[in-house]
Short mmCIF file of C-alpha atoms in Angstrom, two decimals:
data_model
loop_
_atom_site.label_atom_id
_atom_site.label_comp_id
_atom_site.label_asym_id
_atom_site.label_seq_id
_atom_site.Cartn_x
_atom_site.Cartn_y
_atom_site.Cartn_z
CA UNK A 182 -3.73 -30.14 1.15
CA UNK A 183 -1.36 -27.32 2.10
CA UNK A 184 -1.89 -23.87 0.64
CA UNK A 185 1.31 -22.98 -1.22
CA UNK A 186 0.34 -19.69 -2.91
CA UNK A 187 -1.90 -16.67 -2.48
CA UNK A 188 -3.49 -14.91 -5.44
CA UNK A 189 -4.62 -11.37 -4.72
CA UNK A 190 -7.26 -9.03 -6.01
CA UNK A 191 -5.93 -5.46 -6.22
CA UNK A 192 -8.61 -2.78 -5.96
CA UNK A 193 -10.10 -2.48 -2.45
CA UNK A 194 -8.03 -5.50 -1.35
CA UNK A 195 -4.41 -4.33 -1.56
CA UNK A 196 -5.06 -0.83 -2.88
CA UNK A 197 -7.59 1.57 -1.33
CA UNK A 198 -9.43 2.16 -4.59
CA UNK A 199 -12.64 3.53 -3.07
CA UNK A 200 -10.86 6.31 -1.18
CA UNK A 201 -8.60 7.19 -4.12
CA UNK A 202 -11.52 7.22 -6.56
CA UNK A 203 -13.59 9.40 -4.24
CA UNK A 204 -10.82 11.90 -3.56
CA UNK A 205 -9.63 11.92 -7.17
CA UNK A 206 -13.09 12.51 -8.61
CA UNK A 207 -13.89 15.17 -6.00
CA UNK A 208 -10.75 17.11 -6.91
CA UNK A 209 -11.40 16.61 -10.62
CA UNK A 210 -14.99 17.87 -10.42
CA UNK A 211 -13.83 20.97 -8.56
CA UNK A 212 -11.13 21.65 -11.14
CA UNK A 213 -13.51 21.07 -14.06
CA UNK A 214 -16.23 23.25 -12.51
CA UNK A 215 -18.79 20.45 -12.57
CA UNK A 216 -20.00 20.34 -8.97
CA UNK A 217 -22.68 22.98 -9.54
CA UNK A 218 -24.77 20.42 -11.39
CA UNK A 219 -25.07 18.22 -8.30
CA UNK A 220 -26.57 18.67 -4.86
CA UNK A 221 -23.37 17.45 -3.20
CA UNK A 222 -20.02 15.85 -3.84
CA UNK A 223 -21.41 12.52 -2.64
CA UNK A 224 -24.24 12.70 -5.17
CA UNK A 225 -21.77 13.28 -8.00
CA UNK A 226 -19.54 10.46 -6.76
CA UNK A 227 -22.49 8.07 -6.49
CA UNK A 228 -23.40 8.81 -10.11
CA UNK A 229 -19.80 8.27 -11.24
CA UNK A 230 -19.61 4.94 -9.44
CA UNK A 231 -22.97 3.79 -10.82
CA UNK A 232 -21.85 4.62 -14.37
CA UNK A 233 -18.49 2.95 -13.78
CA UNK A 234 -20.16 -0.26 -12.60
CA UNK A 235 -22.54 -0.30 -15.55
CA UNK A 236 -19.84 0.30 -18.15
CA UNK A 237 -17.53 -2.23 -16.51
CA UNK A 238 -20.29 -4.84 -16.77
CA UNK A 239 -20.37 -4.22 -20.54
CA UNK A 240 -16.61 -4.75 -20.71
CA UNK A 241 -16.78 -7.91 -18.57
CA UNK A 242 -19.47 -9.28 -20.88
CA UNK A 243 -17.22 -8.68 -23.89
CA UNK A 244 -19.49 -6.04 -25.40
CA UNK A 245 -16.79 -3.34 -25.51
CA UNK A 246 -13.02 -3.13 -25.09
CA UNK A 247 -11.24 -1.56 -22.12
CA UNK A 248 -10.67 1.84 -23.76
CA UNK A 249 -14.28 2.09 -24.94
CA UNK A 250 -15.71 1.50 -21.48
CA UNK A 251 -13.53 4.31 -20.15
CA UNK A 252 -14.65 6.68 -22.89
CA UNK A 253 -18.29 5.75 -22.42
CA UNK A 254 -18.04 6.35 -18.67
CA UNK A 255 -16.99 9.90 -19.47
CA UNK A 256 -19.64 10.44 -22.15
CA UNK A 257 -22.48 9.18 -19.96
CA UNK A 258 -21.30 11.11 -16.92
CA UNK A 259 -21.02 14.38 -18.84
CA UNK A 260 -24.18 13.69 -20.80
CA UNK A 261 -22.82 14.76 -24.16
CA UNK A 262 -21.17 13.44 -27.28
CA UNK A 263 -17.38 13.46 -27.25
CA UNK A 264 -14.79 12.32 -29.74
CA UNK A 265 -12.48 9.56 -28.55
CA UNK A 266 -9.71 12.12 -28.12
CA UNK A 267 -11.94 14.44 -26.05
CA UNK A 268 -13.09 11.58 -23.83
CA UNK A 269 -9.50 10.39 -23.38
CA UNK A 270 -8.32 13.89 -22.47
CA UNK A 271 -11.06 14.30 -19.85
CA UNK A 272 -10.32 10.90 -18.33
CA UNK A 273 -6.58 11.58 -18.33
CA UNK A 274 -7.17 14.79 -16.36
CA UNK A 275 -9.19 12.77 -13.84
CA UNK A 276 -6.35 10.23 -13.59
CA UNK A 277 -3.93 12.93 -12.43
CA UNK A 278 -6.12 13.59 -9.38
CA UNK A 279 -6.93 9.92 -8.85
CA UNK A 280 -3.30 8.78 -8.91
CA UNK A 281 -2.25 11.46 -6.45
CA UNK A 282 -4.49 9.73 -3.88
CA UNK A 283 -3.14 6.20 -4.36
CA UNK A 284 -2.21 4.21 -1.25
CA UNK A 285 -2.05 0.66 0.07
CA UNK A 286 -4.18 -0.39 3.01
CA UNK A 287 -2.06 -0.35 6.19
CA UNK A 288 -2.39 -4.12 6.71
CA UNK A 289 -0.94 -5.01 3.28
CA UNK A 290 2.82 -4.72 3.76
CA UNK A 291 2.80 -6.50 7.14
CA UNK A 292 0.95 -9.52 5.73
CA UNK A 293 3.09 -9.67 2.59
CA UNK A 294 6.16 -9.62 4.81
CA UNK A 295 4.71 -12.29 7.09
CA UNK A 296 3.94 -14.62 4.16
CA UNK A 297 7.03 -13.86 2.06
CA UNK A 298 8.97 -16.93 3.21
CA UNK A 299 6.09 -19.39 3.26
CA UNK A 300 3.87 -18.67 0.25
CA UNK A 301 4.18 -17.67 -3.38
CA UNK A 302 2.14 -14.70 -4.58
CA UNK A 303 0.33 -13.58 -7.73
CA UNK A 304 -2.36 -11.08 -8.75
CA UNK A 305 -5.65 -11.64 -10.56
CA UNK A 306 -7.63 -8.48 -11.34
CA UNK A 307 -10.69 -7.60 -13.39
CA UNK A 308 -8.79 -4.71 -14.93
CA UNK A 309 -6.04 -4.39 -17.52
CA UNK A 310 -2.35 -5.19 -17.19
CA UNK A 311 -1.51 -1.66 -18.34
CA UNK A 312 -3.39 -0.24 -15.35
CA UNK A 313 -2.49 -2.71 -12.63
CA UNK A 314 1.16 -3.25 -13.56
CA UNK A 315 1.82 0.47 -13.27
CA UNK A 316 -0.24 0.78 -10.10
CA UNK A 317 1.68 -1.98 -8.33
CA UNK A 318 4.98 -0.41 -9.39
CA UNK A 319 3.98 3.03 -8.09
CA UNK A 320 2.81 1.47 -4.82
CA UNK A 321 6.14 -0.34 -4.45
CA UNK A 322 4.87 -3.93 -4.36
CA UNK A 323 5.20 -5.08 -7.98
CA UNK A 324 8.19 -7.33 -7.22
CA UNK A 325 6.22 -9.20 -4.56
CA UNK A 326 4.25 -11.09 -7.23
CA UNK A 327 5.39 -13.85 -9.58
CA UNK A 328 2.54 -13.25 -12.00
CA UNK A 329 0.06 -10.44 -12.66
CA UNK A 330 -3.01 -11.51 -14.61
CA UNK A 331 -5.82 -9.20 -15.72
CA UNK A 332 -9.17 -9.77 -17.38
CA UNK A 333 -8.50 -7.46 -20.32
CA UNK A 334 -5.62 -9.66 -21.49
CA UNK A 335 -6.99 -13.02 -20.32
CA UNK A 336 -10.27 -12.61 -22.17
CA UNK A 337 -12.14 -13.94 -19.14
CA UNK A 338 -13.04 -12.14 -15.92
CA UNK A 339 -13.99 -13.03 -12.38
CA UNK A 340 -16.23 -14.67 -11.22
CA UNK A 341 -15.80 -17.08 -14.16
CA UNK A 342 -13.81 -20.15 -13.04
CA UNK A 343 -11.48 -19.76 -16.01
CA UNK A 344 -10.03 -16.55 -14.59
CA UNK A 345 -9.09 -18.20 -11.29
CA UNK A 346 -7.81 -21.32 -12.99
CA UNK A 347 -5.59 -19.19 -15.25
CA UNK A 348 -3.93 -17.81 -12.12
CA UNK A 349 -3.38 -21.33 -10.81
CA UNK A 350 -1.90 -22.35 -14.17
CA UNK A 351 0.47 -19.37 -14.05
CA UNK A 352 1.76 -20.69 -10.74
CA UNK A 353 1.75 -24.33 -11.96
CA UNK A 354 -0.33 -25.31 -8.93
CA UNK A 355 -3.70 -27.06 -8.59
CA UNK A 356 -6.58 -24.89 -7.24
CA UNK A 357 -6.62 -26.74 -3.92
CA UNK A 358 -3.11 -25.45 -3.20
CA UNK A 359 -4.02 -21.82 -3.91
CA UNK A 360 -5.85 -19.22 -1.82
CA UNK A 361 -7.57 -16.22 -3.36
CA UNK A 362 -8.06 -13.00 -1.40
CA UNK A 363 -10.54 -10.39 -2.62
CA UNK A 364 -13.02 -7.81 -1.33
CA UNK A 365 -16.17 -8.64 -3.32
CA UNK A 366 -18.31 -11.40 -1.80
CA UNK A 367 -19.62 -12.67 -5.14
CA UNK A 368 -17.04 -11.76 -7.80
CA UNK A 369 -14.10 -12.73 -5.60
CA UNK A 370 -15.53 -14.79 -2.75
CA UNK A 371 -18.01 -17.08 -4.40
CA UNK A 372 -16.11 -17.12 -7.70
CA UNK A 373 -12.87 -18.39 -6.16
CA UNK A 374 -14.67 -20.96 -4.00
CA UNK A 375 -16.55 -22.38 -6.98
CA UNK A 376 -13.28 -22.63 -8.92
CA UNK A 377 -11.87 -24.82 -6.14
CA UNK A 378 -9.51 -22.35 -4.46
CA UNK A 379 -9.44 -21.54 -0.76
CA UNK A 380 -11.50 -18.37 -0.96
CA UNK A 381 -10.86 -15.54 1.50
CA UNK A 382 -13.23 -12.57 1.51
CA UNK A 383 -11.71 -9.44 3.10
CA UNK A 384 -14.58 -7.31 4.46
CA UNK A 385 -12.90 -4.33 6.12
CA UNK A 386 -14.91 -2.17 8.54
CA UNK A 387 -17.85 -4.58 8.27
CA UNK A 388 -18.67 -2.97 4.92
CA UNK A 389 -21.13 -5.75 4.08
CA UNK A 390 -22.61 -6.21 7.56
CA UNK A 391 -26.15 -6.59 6.21
CA UNK A 392 -25.16 -9.07 3.52
CA UNK A 393 -25.63 -12.79 4.06
CA UNK A 394 -22.18 -14.27 3.37
CA UNK A 395 -22.15 -16.53 0.31
CA UNK A 396 -21.33 -20.18 0.85
CA UNK A 397 -17.68 -21.03 0.37
CA UNK A 398 -15.45 -18.04 1.15
CA UNK A 399 -13.92 -17.42 4.55
CA UNK A 400 -14.74 -13.91 5.78
CA UNK A 401 -12.08 -11.81 7.53
CA UNK A 402 -12.00 -8.21 8.72
CA UNK A 403 -8.26 -7.63 8.38
CA UNK A 404 -5.41 -9.16 6.42
CA UNK A 405 -3.75 -9.69 9.80
CA UNK A 406 -6.03 -12.73 10.11
CA UNK A 407 -4.73 -14.31 6.91
CA UNK A 408 -1.51 -16.06 8.08
CA UNK A 409 -3.27 -18.07 10.78
CA UNK A 410 -6.13 -18.89 8.43
CA UNK A 411 -3.71 -20.22 5.81
CA UNK A 412 -1.89 -22.31 8.38
CA UNK A 413 -5.18 -23.87 9.44
CA UNK A 414 -6.80 -23.98 5.96
CA UNK A 415 -10.22 -23.47 7.50
CA UNK A 416 -12.18 -24.50 4.42
CA UNK A 417 -12.64 -27.87 6.16
CA UNK A 418 -14.17 -26.70 9.39
CA UNK A 419 -12.62 -24.19 11.79
CA UNK A 420 -14.30 -20.81 11.55
CA UNK A 421 -12.62 -17.45 11.03
CA UNK A 422 -12.47 -15.12 14.02
CA UNK A 423 -14.77 -12.79 12.06
CA UNK A 424 -17.61 -15.23 11.30
#
């Protein structure tokens, strides 16, 4: 069956989250005078990312709300008790540095242009609409998408099938007519495949070279590969040029 729509992940798929987070936190730590407690910037960044992943897992499991996971990231990272207002203020100061480093990957606009006349587009993110709606507006691509769905509002997050099926419902299309493009092999890749979508795993710069690809998703190195993959719908046999 023809693929009629593409649903996109945002962070590290359309938006270079890793680079922005690294540069934003580096600048924030310098400004806050916190680097002295670490052997290097990379050590501090690794701790921030580890804490972020752990707190996000709590949010995804429904243990805390979106604001609480942000505040707890700050509390754990700083290693001290903070009021909600103090945690929010610290995180807001980080956001100033983080947002100054926002950018799309260079292959994003060309592929959105190439698919504009042939496919419908939506977003499904494991974040909040407040965050991703603003991000897509600042990056200048908000109007490219018919629907923007986020876990915080849906009440279900990837890789649960319900998250992917909610995106299909928003487009009024069955899963077999929808492709999902994301950067995480399990959360995006396997999740979308198990929900019945054509799953496309974008693995830029061979970032997961040592990882055995999960069954189901098609693995590509650049979004430039996507138009030809969609035309061929390779879920039924032909391999990607990256496999």
